[in-house]
């Protein structure tokens, strides 16, 4: 019961954050439009892979270019979701740590992890990715002769939701490292590279890369499992892992978050003691 | 003892580059991921195509291009836009206007200092990769080709700096500039062959790209080293790089001269 109340409260606050973000972004319309253009440019770079897939008529383990398009569309769709929900917040998290803003946020009567993860929801930037990703999935879906049933749509949406949780777990790691290290730009660069490397079906990689990308850093679940489930190519083991993975990785991230907070608390305490000592010596 | 001010700028740039060296190695590591994706993608493509060339490249040439282009793009990328734009926006240029130093000279000296260590390391990595790929595919890269590659990559780095410096002048006219640089650097990377070889764009777009300086940044040096460009085309390319350097020096001079007339010097 308590869990349901808390869930409802957090959902209500999430809606308030979204409303607040839209209002603040409408204030700076030029930035809003520029954000869309920037993402459109990144989308063009991603679409180069689609050009290669169709021009070379590549077939991967029985997947036709149309089916591959569905995987690429899912990747672009998830990129849009990530840009909308988390990107802005993760960028700011590093700044919160560096400027000491996090110390002020701790006192707010809400889960700190929730607050820093979804406080600033981006509306403009995800638009090109979400539109292009949805169109690509639709084209790939229809061209691959996947039945357009309610069950298939529901399964696809469930695995997109699972992918969103895993996206959160993977992409929050570099900003979390900023609790320990000052400059984490290269770690972020690596995470973006890993993310972009996920734009092709996992079947193009060898078995070891597939295992690492599924069980250790579960990026392949993000892009592959939603199309694979509707293509009836997801094995039972993969299906179970697809359901367990978000729970396991979210718990791991929660533990890492608590460790990071403990570290910050110790640093703040040390700094406070140092200041007190300095003041006393004066 | 009098010290040349540009040597001092170079030394400061070099020292600052040593500060975040671990970050540099991690950023090199990030180049490995697109390399891996493309390696497996092209392997699947050529497995379908058989012995046939794809976009005019054999399998070996394509793999060599993919691997070398990923490292070369890290090497030639300048990343100076945001700091120069910040100088323009926040009035940081003021101190260079009143001091007896040319802003261009200061920036290029500092840039060379910042890139020197990374340039040397990246060059060693490229040469090591070429040796490994040659051994793996039983190929041979002539010593002259390596020397010409080194020359062309030095010219690419200068060209990259000048392109960025010319683009930075847009900060005199545009109010919000950070997004603009993200788009320009991405487009430049695409048009210079940093993501895929230019052949994938088709004949018509490729001809347009050849009229622009960008293909001299990555596409040209990589193909010189891989052996795809040979004979008189190499020297034509080197000449092209030289001509574009001169043209861009002129463009930089003109746009910065006009830009400085608009400069308000707010803040600083």
mmCIF file of N, CA and C in Angstrom, chain A residues 169-274:
data_model
loop_
_atom_site.group_PDB
_atom_site.id
_atom_site.type_symbol
_atom_site.label_atom_id
_atom_site.label_comp_id
_atom_site.label_asym_id
_atom_site.label_seq_id
_atom_site.Cartn_x
_atom_site.Cartn_y
_atom_site.Cartn_z
ATOM 1 N N UNK A 169 20.275 2.757 -16.383
ATOM 2 C CA UNK A 169 21.328 2.108 -15.586
ATOM 3 C C UNK A 169 22.704 2.225 -16.257
ATOM 4 N N UNK A 170 22.744 2.136 -17.574
ATOM 5 C CA UNK A 170 24.049 2.173 -18.270
ATOM 6 C C UNK A 170 24.578 3.607 -18.347
ATOM 7 N N UNK A 171 23.690 4.529 -18.708
ATOM 8 C CA UNK A 171 24.164 5.878 -19.004
ATOM 9 C C UNK A 171 24.391 6.737 -17.761
ATOM 10 N N UNK A 172 23.917 6.276 -16.604
ATOM 11 C CA UNK A 172 24.147 7.082 -15.383
ATOM 12 C C UNK A 172 25.552 6.788 -14.811
ATOM 13 N N UNK A 173 26.183 5.717 -15.278
ATOM 14 C CA UNK A 173 27.488 5.351 -14.690
ATOM 15 C C UNK A 173 28.544 6.466 -14.853
ATOM 16 N N UNK A 174 28.782 7.029 -16.078
ATOM 17 C CA UNK A 174 29.798 8.098 -16.160
ATOM 18 C C UNK A 174 29.526 9.301 -15.258
ATOM 19 N N UNK A 175 28.285 9.861 -15.242
ATOM 20 C CA UNK A 175 28.085 10.979 -14.290
ATOM 21 C C UNK A 175 28.263 10.569 -12.827
ATOM 22 N N UNK A 176 27.958 9.305 -12.510
ATOM 23 C CA UNK A 176 28.169 8.863 -11.117
ATOM 24 C C UNK A 176 29.652 8.845 -10.758
ATOM 25 N N UNK A 177 30.480 8.570 -11.778
ATOM 26 C CA UNK A 177 31.934 8.553 -11.525
ATOM 27 C C UNK A 177 32.446 9.928 -11.124
ATOM 28 N N UNK A 178 31.683 10.988 -11.520
ATOM 29 C CA UNK A 178 32.122 12.348 -11.180
ATOM 30 C C UNK A 178 32.112 12.591 -9.671
ATOM 31 N N UNK A 179 31.476 11.701 -8.895
ATOM 32 C CA UNK A 179 31.534 11.810 -7.432
ATOM 33 C C UNK A 179 32.965 11.537 -6.943
ATOM 34 N N UNK A 180 33.669 10.683 -7.684
ATOM 35 C CA UNK A 180 35.040 10.327 -7.295
ATOM 36 C C UNK A 180 36.098 11.087 -8.099
ATOM 37 N N UNK A 181 35.819 11.271 -9.422
ATOM 38 C CA UNK A 181 36.794 11.937 -10.297
ATOM 39 C C UNK A 181 36.210 13.256 -10.798
ATOM 40 N N UNK A 182 37.100 14.236 -11.034
ATOM 41 C CA UNK A 182 36.621 15.551 -11.476
ATOM 42 C C UNK A 182 36.249 15.521 -12.965
ATOM 43 N N UNK A 183 37.191 15.041 -13.803
ATOM 44 C CA UNK A 183 36.967 15.073 -15.250
ATOM 45 C C UNK A 183 36.518 13.694 -15.737
ATOM 46 N N UNK A 184 35.231 13.581 -16.086
ATOM 47 C CA UNK A 184 34.723 12.283 -16.555
ATOM 48 C C UNK A 184 34.266 12.371 -18.014
ATOM 49 N N UNK A 185 34.787 13.395 -18.731
ATOM 50 C CA UNK A 185 34.326 13.592 -20.108
ATOM 51 C C UNK A 185 34.653 12.389 -20.996
ATOM 52 N N UNK A 186 35.831 11.800 -20.794
ATOM 53 C CA UNK A 186 36.209 10.645 -21.632
ATOM 54 C C UNK A 186 35.339 9.430 -21.306
ATOM 55 N N UNK A 187 34.991 9.265 -20.017
ATOM 56 C CA UNK A 187 34.107 8.152 -19.632
ATOM 57 C C UNK A 187 32.749 8.331 -20.299
ATOM 58 N N UNK A 188 32.272 9.585 -20.360
ATOM 59 C CA UNK A 188 31.008 9.852 -21.049
ATOM 60 C C UNK A 188 31.149 9.554 -22.530
ATOM 61 N N UNK A 189 32.298 9.959 -23.091
ATOM 62 C CA UNK A 189 32.552 9.723 -24.521
ATOM 63 C C UNK A 189 32.491 8.218 -24.825
ATOM 64 N N UNK A 190 33.066 7.425 -23.915
ATOM 65 C CA UNK A 190 33.048 5.966 -24.104
ATOM 66 C C UNK A 190 31.613 5.452 -24.035
ATOM 67 N N UNK A 191 30.855 5.964 -23.068
ATOM 68 C CA UNK A 191 29.468 5.473 -22.940
ATOM 69 C C UNK A 191 28.658 5.835 -24.176
ATOM 70 N N UNK A 192 28.897 7.035 -24.757
ATOM 71 C CA UNK A 192 28.186 7.395 -25.993
ATOM 72 C C UNK A 192 28.617 6.480 -27.137
ATOM 73 N N UNK A 193 29.922 6.153 -27.170
ATOM 74 C CA UNK A 193 30.420 5.259 -28.240
ATOM 75 C C UNK A 193 29.794 3.883 -28.115
ATOM 76 N N UNK A 194 29.701 3.390 -26.856
ATOM 77 C CA UNK A 194 29.075 2.076 -26.629
ATOM 78 C C UNK A 194 27.608 2.138 -27.061
ATOM 79 N N UNK A 195 26.976 3.248 -26.705
ATOM 80 C CA UNK A 195 25.569 3.431 -27.069
ATOM 81 C C UNK A 195 25.404 3.412 -28.596
ATOM 82 N N UNK A 196 26.241 4.188 -29.287
ATOM 83 C CA UNK A 196 26.142 4.249 -30.750
ATOM 84 C C UNK A 196 26.509 2.921 -31.413
ATOM 85 N N UNK A 197 27.370 2.154 -30.740
ATOM 86 C CA UNK A 197 27.784 0.850 -31.298
ATOM 87 C C UNK A 197 26.626 -0.136 -31.306
ATOM 88 N N UNK A 198 25.549 0.262 -30.638
ATOM 89 C CA UNK A 198 24.403 -0.634 -30.484
ATOM 90 C C UNK A 198 23.376 -0.459 -31.607
ATOM 91 N N UNK A 199 23.755 0.285 -32.657
ATOM 92 C CA UNK A 199 22.757 0.572 -33.699
ATOM 93 C C UNK A 199 22.594 -0.542 -34.726
ATOM 94 N N UNK A 200 23.366 -1.611 -34.582
ATOM 95 C CA UNK A 200 23.207 -2.755 -35.493
ATOM 96 C C UNK A 200 22.748 -3.960 -34.665
ATOM 97 N N UNK A 201 22.042 -4.937 -35.281
ATOM 98 C CA UNK A 201 21.635 -6.122 -34.511
ATOM 99 C C UNK A 201 22.836 -6.822 -33.898
ATOM 100 N N UNK A 202 22.653 -7.359 -32.687
ATOM 101 C CA UNK A 202 23.794 -7.995 -31.985
ATOM 102 C C UNK A 202 24.317 -9.208 -32.748
ATOM 103 N N UNK A 203 23.490 -9.721 -33.658
ATOM 104 C CA UNK A 203 23.889 -10.929 -34.393
ATOM 105 C C UNK A 203 25.101 -10.716 -35.304
ATOM 106 N N UNK A 204 25.467 -9.459 -35.586
ATOM 107 C CA UNK A 204 26.655 -9.243 -36.439
ATOM 108 C C UNK A 204 27.952 -9.508 -35.656
ATOM 109 N N UNK A 205 27.868 -9.486 -34.317
ATOM 110 C CA UNK A 205 29.086 -9.653 -33.505
ATOM 111 C C UNK A 205 29.347 -11.123 -33.202
ATOM 112 N N UNK A 206 30.586 -11.395 -32.769
ATOM 113 C CA UNK A 206 30.888 -12.786 -32.397
ATOM 114 C C UNK A 206 30.253 -13.114 -31.037
ATOM 115 N N UNK A 207 30.297 -14.378 -30.675
ATOM 116 C CA UNK A 207 29.560 -14.858 -29.490
ATOM 117 C C UNK A 207 30.004 -14.146 -28.213
ATOM 118 N N UNK A 208 31.314 -13.894 -28.086
ATOM 119 C CA UNK A 208 31.827 -13.306 -26.845
ATOM 120 C C UNK A 208 31.345 -11.878 -26.658
ATOM 121 N N UNK A 209 31.375 -11.123 -27.769
ATOM 122 C CA UNK A 209 30.887 -9.732 -27.683
ATOM 123 C C UNK A 209 29.388 -9.752 -27.345
ATOM 124 N N UNK A 210 28.669 -10.679 -27.950
ATOM 125 C CA UNK A 210 27.225 -10.792 -27.671
ATOM 126 C C UNK A 210 26.980 -11.081 -26.187
ATOM 127 N N UNK A 211 27.797 -11.980 -25.620
ATOM 128 C CA UNK A 211 27.618 -12.336 -24.201
ATOM 129 C C UNK A 211 27.929 -11.140 -23.299
ATOM 130 N N UNK A 212 29.052 -10.454 -23.606
ATOM 131 C CA UNK A 212 29.423 -9.287 -22.781
ATOM 132 C C UNK A 212 28.323 -8.223 -22.866
ATOM 133 N N UNK A 213 27.868 -7.944 -24.106
ATOM 134 C CA UNK A 213 26.850 -6.905 -24.327
ATOM 135 C C UNK A 213 25.474 -7.289 -23.807
ATOM 136 N N UNK A 214 25.277 -8.560 -23.474
ATOM 137 C CA UNK A 214 23.972 -8.983 -22.955
ATOM 138 C C UNK A 214 23.998 -9.150 -21.441
ATOM 139 N N UNK A 215 25.087 -9.725 -20.919
ATOM 140 C CA UNK A 215 25.076 -10.075 -19.493
ATOM 141 C C UNK A 215 25.914 -9.142 -18.608
ATOM 142 N N UNK A 216 26.961 -8.524 -19.176
ATOM 143 C CA UNK A 216 27.819 -7.688 -18.313
ATOM 144 C C UNK A 216 27.456 -6.200 -18.456
ATOM 145 N N UNK A 217 27.514 -5.699 -19.694
ATOM 146 C CA UNK A 217 27.024 -4.327 -19.941
ATOM 147 C C UNK A 217 25.832 -4.518 -20.888
ATOM 148 N N UNK A 218 24.616 -4.550 -20.349
ATOM 149 C CA UNK A 218 23.501 -5.086 -21.165
ATOM 150 C C UNK A 218 22.976 -4.154 -22.248
ATOM 151 N N UNK A 219 23.871 -3.595 -23.061
ATOM 152 C CA UNK A 219 23.418 -2.680 -24.126
ATOM 153 C C UNK A 219 22.614 -3.401 -25.201
ATOM 154 N N UNK A 220 22.945 -4.661 -25.449
ATOM 155 C CA UNK A 220 22.258 -5.368 -26.538
ATOM 156 C C UNK A 220 20.790 -5.628 -26.221
ATOM 157 N N UNK A 221 20.460 -5.699 -24.919
ATOM 158 C CA UNK A 221 19.043 -5.898 -24.565
ATOM 159 C C UNK A 221 18.245 -4.671 -25.022
ATOM 160 N N UNK A 222 18.888 -3.497 -24.887
ATOM 161 C CA UNK A 222 18.209 -2.234 -25.179
ATOM 162 C C UNK A 222 17.639 -2.203 -26.606
ATOM 163 N N UNK A 223 18.486 -2.504 -27.592
ATOM 164 C CA UNK A 223 18.057 -2.375 -28.984
ATOM 165 C C UNK A 223 17.496 -3.669 -29.567
ATOM 166 N N UNK A 224 17.960 -4.803 -29.065
ATOM 167 C CA UNK A 224 17.655 -6.064 -29.749
ATOM 168 C C UNK A 224 16.411 -6.800 -29.274
ATOM 169 N N UNK A 225 16.128 -6.714 -27.965
ATOM 170 C CA UNK A 225 15.086 -7.604 -27.440
ATOM 171 C C UNK A 225 13.673 -7.247 -27.918
ATOM 172 N N UNK A 226 13.372 -5.952 -28.059
ATOM 173 C CA UNK A 226 12.025 -5.569 -28.515
ATOM 174 C C UNK A 226 11.760 -6.096 -29.938
ATOM 175 N N UNK A 227 12.659 -5.870 -30.913
ATOM 176 C CA UNK A 227 12.395 -6.452 -32.247
ATOM 177 C C UNK A 227 12.443 -7.982 -32.244
ATOM 178 N N UNK A 228 13.369 -8.559 -31.448
ATOM 179 C CA UNK A 228 13.506 -10.022 -31.452
ATOM 180 C C UNK A 228 12.258 -10.719 -30.907
ATOM 181 N N UNK A 229 11.611 -10.098 -29.915
ATOM 182 C CA UNK A 229 10.418 -10.746 -29.323
ATOM 183 C C UNK A 229 9.280 -10.806 -30.353
ATOM 184 N N UNK A 230 9.119 -9.745 -31.147
ATOM 185 C CA UNK A 230 8.025 -9.780 -32.134
ATOM 186 C C UNK A 230 8.396 -10.607 -33.370
ATOM 187 N N UNK A 231 9.695 -10.829 -33.540
ATOM 188 C CA UNK A 231 10.142 -11.701 -34.654
ATOM 189 C C UNK A 231 10.143 -13.181 -34.219
ATOM 190 N N UNK A 232 9.772 -13.429 -32.947
ATOM 191 C CA UNK A 232 9.780 -14.789 -32.344
ATOM 192 C C UNK A 232 11.175 -15.405 -32.397
ATOM 193 N N UNK A 233 12.201 -14.560 -32.233
ATOM 194 C CA UNK A 233 13.576 -15.062 -32.250
ATOM 195 C C UNK A 233 14.239 -14.955 -30.888
ATOM 196 N N UNK A 234 13.441 -14.607 -29.857
ATOM 197 C CA UNK A 234 14.005 -14.485 -28.509
ATOM 198 C C UNK A 234 13.828 -15.833 -27.797
ATOM 199 N N UNK A 235 14.946 -16.426 -27.348
ATOM 200 C CA UNK A 235 14.836 -17.719 -26.668
ATOM 201 C C UNK A 235 14.248 -17.521 -25.267
ATOM 202 N N UNK A 236 13.851 -18.632 -24.628
ATOM 203 C CA UNK A 236 13.234 -18.520 -23.290
ATOM 204 C C UNK A 236 14.223 -17.952 -22.280
ATOM 205 N N UNK A 237 15.485 -18.403 -22.388
ATOM 206 C CA UNK A 237 16.525 -17.904 -21.462
ATOM 207 C C UNK A 237 16.680 -16.394 -21.637
ATOM 208 N N UNK A 238 16.717 -15.960 -22.888
ATOM 209 C CA UNK A 238 16.872 -14.523 -23.157
ATOM 210 C C UNK A 238 15.665 -13.744 -22.628
ATOM 211 N N UNK A 239 14.474 -14.356 -22.761
ATOM 212 C CA UNK A 239 13.263 -13.684 -22.298
ATOM 213 C C UNK A 239 13.311 -13.483 -20.771
ATOM 214 N N UNK A 240 13.731 -14.538 -20.065
ATOM 215 C CA UNK A 240 13.823 -14.454 -18.594
ATOM 216 C C UNK A 240 14.873 -13.414 -18.209
ATOM 217 N N UNK A 241 16.012 -13.460 -18.892
ATOM 218 C CA UNK A 241 17.082 -12.492 -18.610
ATOM 219 C C UNK A 241 16.624 -11.062 -18.924
ATOM 220 N N UNK A 242 15.851 -10.918 -19.984
ATOM 221 C CA UNK A 242 15.308 -9.610 -20.364
ATOM 222 C C UNK A 242 14.434 -9.028 -19.273
ATOM 223 N N UNK A 243 13.735 -9.891 -18.531
ATOM 224 C CA UNK A 243 12.862 -9.411 -17.449
ATOM 225 C C UNK A 243 13.672 -9.178 -16.163
ATOM 226 N N UNK A 244 14.650 -10.059 -15.910
ATOM 227 C CA UNK A 244 15.447 -9.946 -14.670
ATOM 228 C C UNK A 244 16.482 -8.820 -14.735
ATOM 229 N N UNK A 245 17.075 -8.639 -15.916
ATOM 230 C CA UNK A 245 18.188 -7.685 -16.052
ATOM 231 C C UNK A 245 17.871 -6.279 -15.537
ATOM 232 N N UNK A 246 16.711 -5.673 -15.922
ATOM 233 C CA UNK A 246 16.458 -4.316 -15.394
ATOM 234 C C UNK A 246 16.390 -4.271 -13.870
ATOM 235 N N UNK A 247 15.834 -5.341 -13.262
ATOM 236 C CA UNK A 247 15.745 -5.369 -11.788
ATOM 237 C C UNK A 247 17.134 -5.444 -11.172
ATOM 238 N N UNK A 248 17.949 -6.374 -11.704
ATOM 239 C CA UNK A 248 19.303 -6.571 -11.153
ATOM 240 C C UNK A 248 20.146 -5.306 -11.332
ATOM 241 N N UNK A 249 20.141 -4.770 -12.562
ATOM 242 C CA UNK A 249 21.011 -3.617 -12.826
ATOM 243 C C UNK A 249 20.519 -2.366 -12.098
ATOM 244 N N UNK A 250 19.190 -2.238 -11.922
ATOM 245 C CA UNK A 250 18.700 -1.076 -11.184
ATOM 246 C C UNK A 250 19.138 -1.163 -9.720
ATOM 247 N N UNK A 251 19.117 -2.380 -9.161
ATOM 248 C CA UNK A 251 19.564 -2.551 -7.773
ATOM 249 C C UNK A 251 21.053 -2.231 -7.639
ATOM 250 N N UNK A 252 21.826 -2.674 -8.640
ATOM 251 C CA UNK A 252 23.271 -2.392 -8.625
ATOM 252 C C UNK A 252 23.540 -0.886 -8.691
ATOM 253 N N UNK A 253 22.781 -0.205 -9.555
ATOM 254 C CA UNK A 253 22.957 1.248 -9.683
ATOM 255 C C UNK A 253 22.546 1.943 -8.380
ATOM 256 N N UNK A 254 21.513 1.430 -7.755
ATOM 257 C CA UNK A 254 21.060 1.998 -6.476
ATOM 258 C C UNK A 254 22.175 1.875 -5.426
ATOM 259 N N UNK A 255 22.848 0.699 -5.431
ATOM 260 C CA UNK A 255 23.951 0.492 -4.480
ATOM 261 C C UNK A 255 25.112 1.442 -4.782
ATOM 262 N N UNK A 256 25.405 1.580 -6.081
ATOM 263 C CA UNK A 256 26.496 2.481 -6.496
ATOM 264 C C UNK A 256 26.165 3.921 -6.098
ATOM 265 N N UNK A 257 24.906 4.296 -6.273
ATOM 266 C CA UNK A 257 24.443 5.640 -5.910
ATOM 267 C C UNK A 257 24.676 5.897 -4.421
ATOM 268 N N UNK A 258 24.302 4.904 -3.589
ATOM 269 C CA UNK A 258 24.461 5.064 -2.142
ATOM 270 C C UNK A 258 25.929 5.193 -1.762
ATOM 271 N N UNK A 259 26.771 4.393 -2.433
ATOM 272 C CA UNK A 259 28.216 4.480 -2.196
ATOM 273 C C UNK A 259 28.734 5.866 -2.561
ATOM 274 N N UNK A 260 28.261 6.373 -3.704
ATOM 275 C CA UNK A 260 28.691 7.701 -4.166
ATOM 276 C C UNK A 260 28.289 8.770 -3.168
ATOM 277 N N UNK A 261 27.064 8.646 -2.644
ATOM 278 C CA UNK A 261 26.594 9.631 -1.657
ATOM 279 C C UNK A 261 27.409 9.571 -0.370
ATOM 280 N N UNK A 262 27.752 8.330 0.038
ATOM 281 C CA UNK A 262 28.567 8.162 1.246
ATOM 282 C C UNK A 262 29.910 8.866 1.066
ATOM 283 N N UNK A 263 30.491 8.687 -0.138
ATOM 284 C CA UNK A 263 31.789 9.283 -0.438
ATOM 285 C C UNK A 263 31.702 10.811 -0.350
ATOM 286 N N UNK A 264 30.624 11.352 -0.947
ATOM 287 C CA UNK A 264 30.418 12.807 -0.926
ATOM 288 C C UNK A 264 30.250 13.295 0.510
ATOM 289 N N UNK A 265 29.491 12.521 1.310
ATOM 290 C CA UNK A 265 29.243 12.909 2.705
ATOM 291 C C UNK A 265 30.562 12.964 3.478
ATOM 292 N N UNK A 266 31.430 11.967 3.245
ATOM 293 C CA UNK A 266 32.735 11.940 3.924
ATOM 294 C C UNK A 266 33.570 13.142 3.497
ATOM 295 N N UNK A 267 33.565 13.440 2.178
ATOM 296 C CA UNK A 267 34.343 14.573 1.674
ATOM 297 C C UNK A 267 33.854 15.881 2.279
ATOM 298 N N UNK A 268 32.508 16.045 2.332
ATOM 299 C CA UNK A 268 31.938 17.274 2.893
ATOM 300 C C UNK A 268 32.315 17.410 4.363
ATOM 301 N N UNK A 269 32.272 16.251 5.084
ATOM 302 C CA UNK A 269 32.609 16.259 6.508
ATOM 303 C C UNK A 269 34.080 16.654 6.696
ATOM 304 N N UNK A 270 34.946 16.070 5.866
ATOM 305 C CA UNK A 270 36.379 16.394 5.938
ATOM 306 C C UNK A 270 36.618 17.869 5.695
ATOM 307 N N UNK A 271 35.899 18.406 4.667
ATOM 308 C CA UNK A 271 36.046 19.808 4.318
ATOM 309 C C UNK A 271 35.586 20.689 5.485
ATOM 310 N N UNK A 272 34.423 20.268 6.108
ATOM 311 C CA UNK A 272 33.881 21.015 7.246
ATOM 312 C C UNK A 272 34.857 21.040 8.405
ATOM 313 N N UNK A 273 35.459 19.868 8.705
ATOM 314 C CA UNK A 273 36.429 19.774 9.806
ATOM 315 C C UNK A 273 37.645 20.655 9.538
ATOM 316 N N UNK A 274 38.073 20.635 8.259
ATOM 317 C CA UNK A 274 39.234 21.433 7.843
ATOM 318 C C UNK A 274 38.966 22.917 8.063
#
